[in-house]
Amino acid sequence: MITYLLIGILALMVVTLSSYFFSINIIYKKINKKNIRVLNIFPFEVVPQKRTDNFFINSLYLIYLIGLVSASIIFATKYFSVLTVIIAIATFFISLFIAVLPFVDFVSLKKHLYLDLGMVILFFLINGLITYLSFSISKLYDFQNVVGIVCMVIGALSLFPSLYFIFNPRLFSLNNEVNDDEISRPKYFPLAFSEWIIPLLLIIGTINLTLLSSILTV
């Protein structure tokens, strides 16, 4: 039963997040005549802000985040342990951080960077814990369960982007490029990219929890 519930939540998350990105890209393209470049444009520059006509679109993002937190809580409640509870708590806080980030511009630079730091650390923590959980469950089955092994591999692969953001020395570099006395925005801001890609990659953790629930309910 829990597996089907998690599948439903996962489907809702995919639909709402993809709809949200599609919607804000349409708005951005209508104004700027080009698509959002996630490599060097920050979410707060394109996300509809408070007291604007399109602010209601952010409800799609909120539904996605509620689904993300709900999935981790449901899993932790059904398969209660210290590990699953920590995953649920970490998921709650990272959801809180990425919910606030698009509405904090660089006027509040310190606050923005603290939110980014918390997001990156929690992203690594969640991926690491889910990978360890996958390993532990696979070990119970003497590594004979294919689904468990798949979860373990997916979890291990998800650690690579986590490590990339944590150990990237240029993550918090916000310097513009200077060419022939002309100042221009770099083609790539690692921090901007992280703010777009981490919410998307968090879906992988929910996929892993859904797959693990199918093993544990057998």
Coordinates of C-alpha atoms in Angstrom, one line a residue:
M1 CA 0.0 0.0 0.0
I2 CA 2.7 2.5 1.0
T3 CA 4.5 1.8 -2.3
Y4 CA 1.5 2.9 -4.3
L5 CA 1.1 5.9 -2.1
L6 CA 4.7 6.9 -2.7
I7 CA 4.3 6.3 -6.5
G8 CA 1.3 8.7 -6.5
I9 CA 3.2 11.3 -4.6
L10 CA 6.2 10.9 -6.9
A11 CA 4.0 11.4 -10.0
L12 CA 2.5 14.5 -8.4
M13 CA 6.0 15.8 -7.7
V14 CA 7.1 15.3 -11.3
V15 CA 4.0 16.9 -12.8
T16 CA 4.0 19.9 -10.5
L17 CA 7.8 20.6 -10.8
S18 CA 7.9 20.2 -14.6
S19 CA 4.7 22.4 -14.9
Y20 CA 6.3 25.0 -12.7
F21 CA 9.5 25.2 -14.7
F22 CA 7.5 25.2 -18.0
S23 CA 5.3 28.1 -16.7
I24 CA 8.1 30.4 -15.5
N25 CA 10.1 29.7 -18.7
I26 CA 7.1 30.9 -20.7
I27 CA 6.8 34.1 -18.7
Y28 CA 10.6 34.7 -19.0
K29 CA 10.6 34.0 -22.7
K30 CA 7.7 36.3 -23.3
I31 CA 9.6 39.2 -21.7
N32 CA 13.2 38.4 -22.7
K33 CA 12.6 36.6 -26.0
K34 CA 14.8 33.7 -24.9
N35 CA 14.7 30.7 -22.6
I36 CA 15.9 30.7 -19.0
R37 CA 19.6 29.8 -18.9
V38 CA 19.9 27.8 -15.7
L39 CA 23.7 27.9 -15.9
N40 CA 24.0 31.6 -15.0
I41 CA 20.6 33.0 -14.1
F42 CA 19.4 32.7 -10.5
P43 CA 15.9 31.6 -9.7
F44 CA 15.1 34.9 -7.8
E45 CA 15.6 36.7 -11.2
V46 CA 12.8 34.8 -12.9
V47 CA 10.5 33.4 -10.3
P48 CA 7.2 35.5 -9.9
Q49 CA 7.7 37.6 -6.8
K50 CA 5.1 38.7 -4.2
R51 CA 2.5 41.2 -5.3
T52 CA 2.9 40.3 -9.0
D53 CA 0.2 39.0 -11.3
N54 CA 1.8 35.6 -11.7
F55 CA 2.7 34.9 -8.1
F56 CA 0.1 32.2 -7.9
I57 CA 2.2 30.0 -10.2
N58 CA 4.5 29.4 -7.2
S59 CA 1.8 27.2 -5.7
L60 CA 3.0 24.5 -8.1
Y61 CA 6.4 24.7 -6.5
L62 CA 4.9 24.6 -3.0
I63 CA 2.9 21.4 -3.9
Y64 CA 6.1 19.8 -5.2
L65 CA 7.8 20.6 -1.9
I66 CA 4.9 19.3 0.2
G67 CA 5.0 16.1 -1.8
L68 CA 8.8 15.8 -1.2
V69 CA 8.4 16.2 2.6
S70 CA 5.3 14.0 2.8
A71 CA 7.1 11.1 1.0
S72 CA 10.0 11.2 3.4
I73 CA 7.7 11.4 6.5
I74 CA 5.4 8.6 5.3
F75 CA 8.5 6.4 4.7
A76 CA 9.9 7.2 8.1
T77 CA 6.6 6.6 9.8
K78 CA 6.2 3.2 8.2
Y79 CA 9.8 2.1 8.5
F80 CA 10.7 3.9 11.7
S81 CA 14.4 4.1 12.6
V82 CA 16.9 6.7 13.5
L83 CA 18.1 6.8 10.0
T84 CA 14.7 7.3 8.3
V85 CA 13.8 10.0 10.9
I86 CA 17.0 11.9 10.1
I87 CA 16.3 11.6 6.4
A88 CA 12.8 13.0 7.0
I89 CA 14.1 15.9 9.1
A90 CA 16.8 16.8 6.6
T91 CA 14.3 16.7 3.8
F92 CA 12.0 19.1 5.7
F93 CA 14.8 21.6 6.2
I94 CA 16.2 21.4 2.7
S95 CA 12.6 21.9 1.4
L96 CA 12.3 25.0 3.6
F97 CA 15.6 26.4 2.3
I98 CA 14.8 25.9 -1.4
A99 CA 11.3 27.3 -0.8
V100 CA 12.7 30.5 0.5
L101 CA 15.7 30.9 -1.9
P102 CA 13.8 32.1 -5.0
F103 CA 12.4 35.0 -3.0
V104 CA 15.7 36.2 -1.4
D105 CA 17.7 38.4 -3.8
F106 CA 21.3 39.6 -3.4
V107 CA 20.2 42.6 -1.5
S108 CA 20.2 40.1 1.4
L109 CA 23.4 38.5 0.2
K110 CA 24.5 36.9 3.5
K111 CA 21.1 35.4 4.0
H112 CA 21.0 34.1 0.5
L113 CA 24.5 32.5 0.8
Y114 CA 23.6 30.9 4.1
L115 CA 20.5 29.3 2.6
D116 CA 22.7 28.0 -0.3
L117 CA 25.2 26.6 2.1
G118 CA 22.5 24.8 4.1
M119 CA 20.9 23.5 0.9
V120 CA 24.2 22.0 -0.4
I121 CA 25.1 20.4 2.9
L122 CA 21.7 18.9 3.4
F123 CA 21.6 17.6 -0.2
F124 CA 24.9 15.8 0.4
L125 CA 23.5 14.4 3.8
I126 CA 20.3 13.2 2.3
N127 CA 22.0 11.4 -0.6
G128 CA 24.5 9.9 1.7
L129 CA 21.9 8.6 4.1
I130 CA 19.7 7.2 1.4
T131 CA 22.7 5.5 -0.2
Y132 CA 23.6 3.9 3.2
L133 CA 20.0 2.9 3.8
S134 CA 20.0 1.2 0.4
F135 CA 23.2 -0.6 1.2
S136 CA 21.9 -1.8 4.6
I137 CA 18.7 -3.1 3.1
S138 CA 20.6 -4.8 0.3
K139 CA 22.9 -6.4 2.8
L140 CA 19.9 -7.9 4.6
Y141 CA 19.1 -9.7 1.4
D142 CA 22.7 -10.7 0.9
F143 CA 22.8 -8.5 -2.1
Q144 CA 20.5 -10.9 -4.0
N145 CA 17.7 -8.4 -4.5
V146 CA 18.0 -6.6 -7.8
V147 CA 15.9 -3.6 -6.7
G148 CA 18.1 -3.1 -3.7
I149 CA 21.2 -3.1 -5.8
V150 CA 19.6 -0.6 -8.2
C151 CA 18.8 1.7 -5.3
M152 CA 22.3 1.4 -4.0
V153 CA 23.8 2.3 -7.5
I154 CA 21.4 5.2 -8.0
G155 CA 22.2 6.4 -4.5
A156 CA 25.9 6.2 -5.1
L157 CA 25.6 8.0 -8.5
S158 CA 23.5 10.8 -6.8
L159 CA 26.5 11.5 -4.5
F160 CA 28.6 12.8 -7.4
P161 CA 26.6 16.0 -7.9
S162 CA 26.6 16.4 -4.1
L163 CA 30.3 16.1 -3.9
Y164 CA 30.7 18.5 -6.9
F165 CA 28.8 21.3 -5.2
I166 CA 30.4 20.7 -1.8
F167 CA 34.0 20.7 -3.0
N168 CA 33.7 23.2 -5.9
P169 CA 36.0 26.1 -4.9
R170 CA 34.1 28.4 -7.2
L171 CA 30.6 27.6 -5.8
F172 CA 30.2 31.0 -4.1
S173 CA 32.1 33.0 -6.7
L174 CA 29.8 35.8 -8.0
N175 CA 32.4 37.8 -9.9
N176 CA 31.6 39.1 -13.3
E177 CA 34.0 38.7 -16.3
V178 CA 36.0 41.6 -17.5
N179 CA 37.0 41.6 -21.2
D180 CA 38.5 44.7 -22.8
D181 CA 37.2 46.9 -20.0
E182 CA 33.7 45.5 -20.6
I183 CA 32.0 43.8 -17.6
S184 CA 29.7 40.8 -18.5
R185 CA 28.0 38.0 -16.6
P186 CA 29.9 34.7 -16.8
K187 CA 28.3 31.9 -18.8
Y188 CA 28.3 29.7 -15.7
F189 CA 27.6 30.4 -12.1
P190 CA 27.9 27.1 -10.1
L191 CA 25.7 28.6 -7.4
A192 CA 22.9 29.5 -9.8
F193 CA 23.1 26.1 -11.4
S194 CA 22.9 24.4 -7.9
E195 CA 19.7 26.4 -7.1
W196 CA 18.0 24.9 -10.2
I197 CA 19.4 21.4 -10.3
I198 CA 19.2 20.4 -6.6
P199 CA 15.4 20.7 -6.3
L200 CA 15.2 18.5 -9.5
L201 CA 17.7 15.9 -8.2
L202 CA 15.8 15.6 -4.9
I203 CA 13.3 13.6 -6.9
I204 CA 15.9 10.8 -7.2
G205 CA 15.8 10.4 -3.4
T206 CA 12.0 9.9 -3.5
I207 CA 12.4 7.4 -6.3
N208 CA 14.9 5.4 -4.1
L209 CA 12.5 5.5 -1.1
T210 CA 9.7 4.3 -3.3
L211 CA 11.8 1.4 -4.6
L212 CA 13.0 0.5 -1.2
S213 CA 9.4 0.4 0.1
S214 CA 8.6 -2.2 -2.5
I215 CA 11.3 -4.4 -1.1
L216 CA 10.3 -4.0 2.5
T217 CA 6.6 -4.7 1.8
V218 CA 7.4 -8.0 0.1

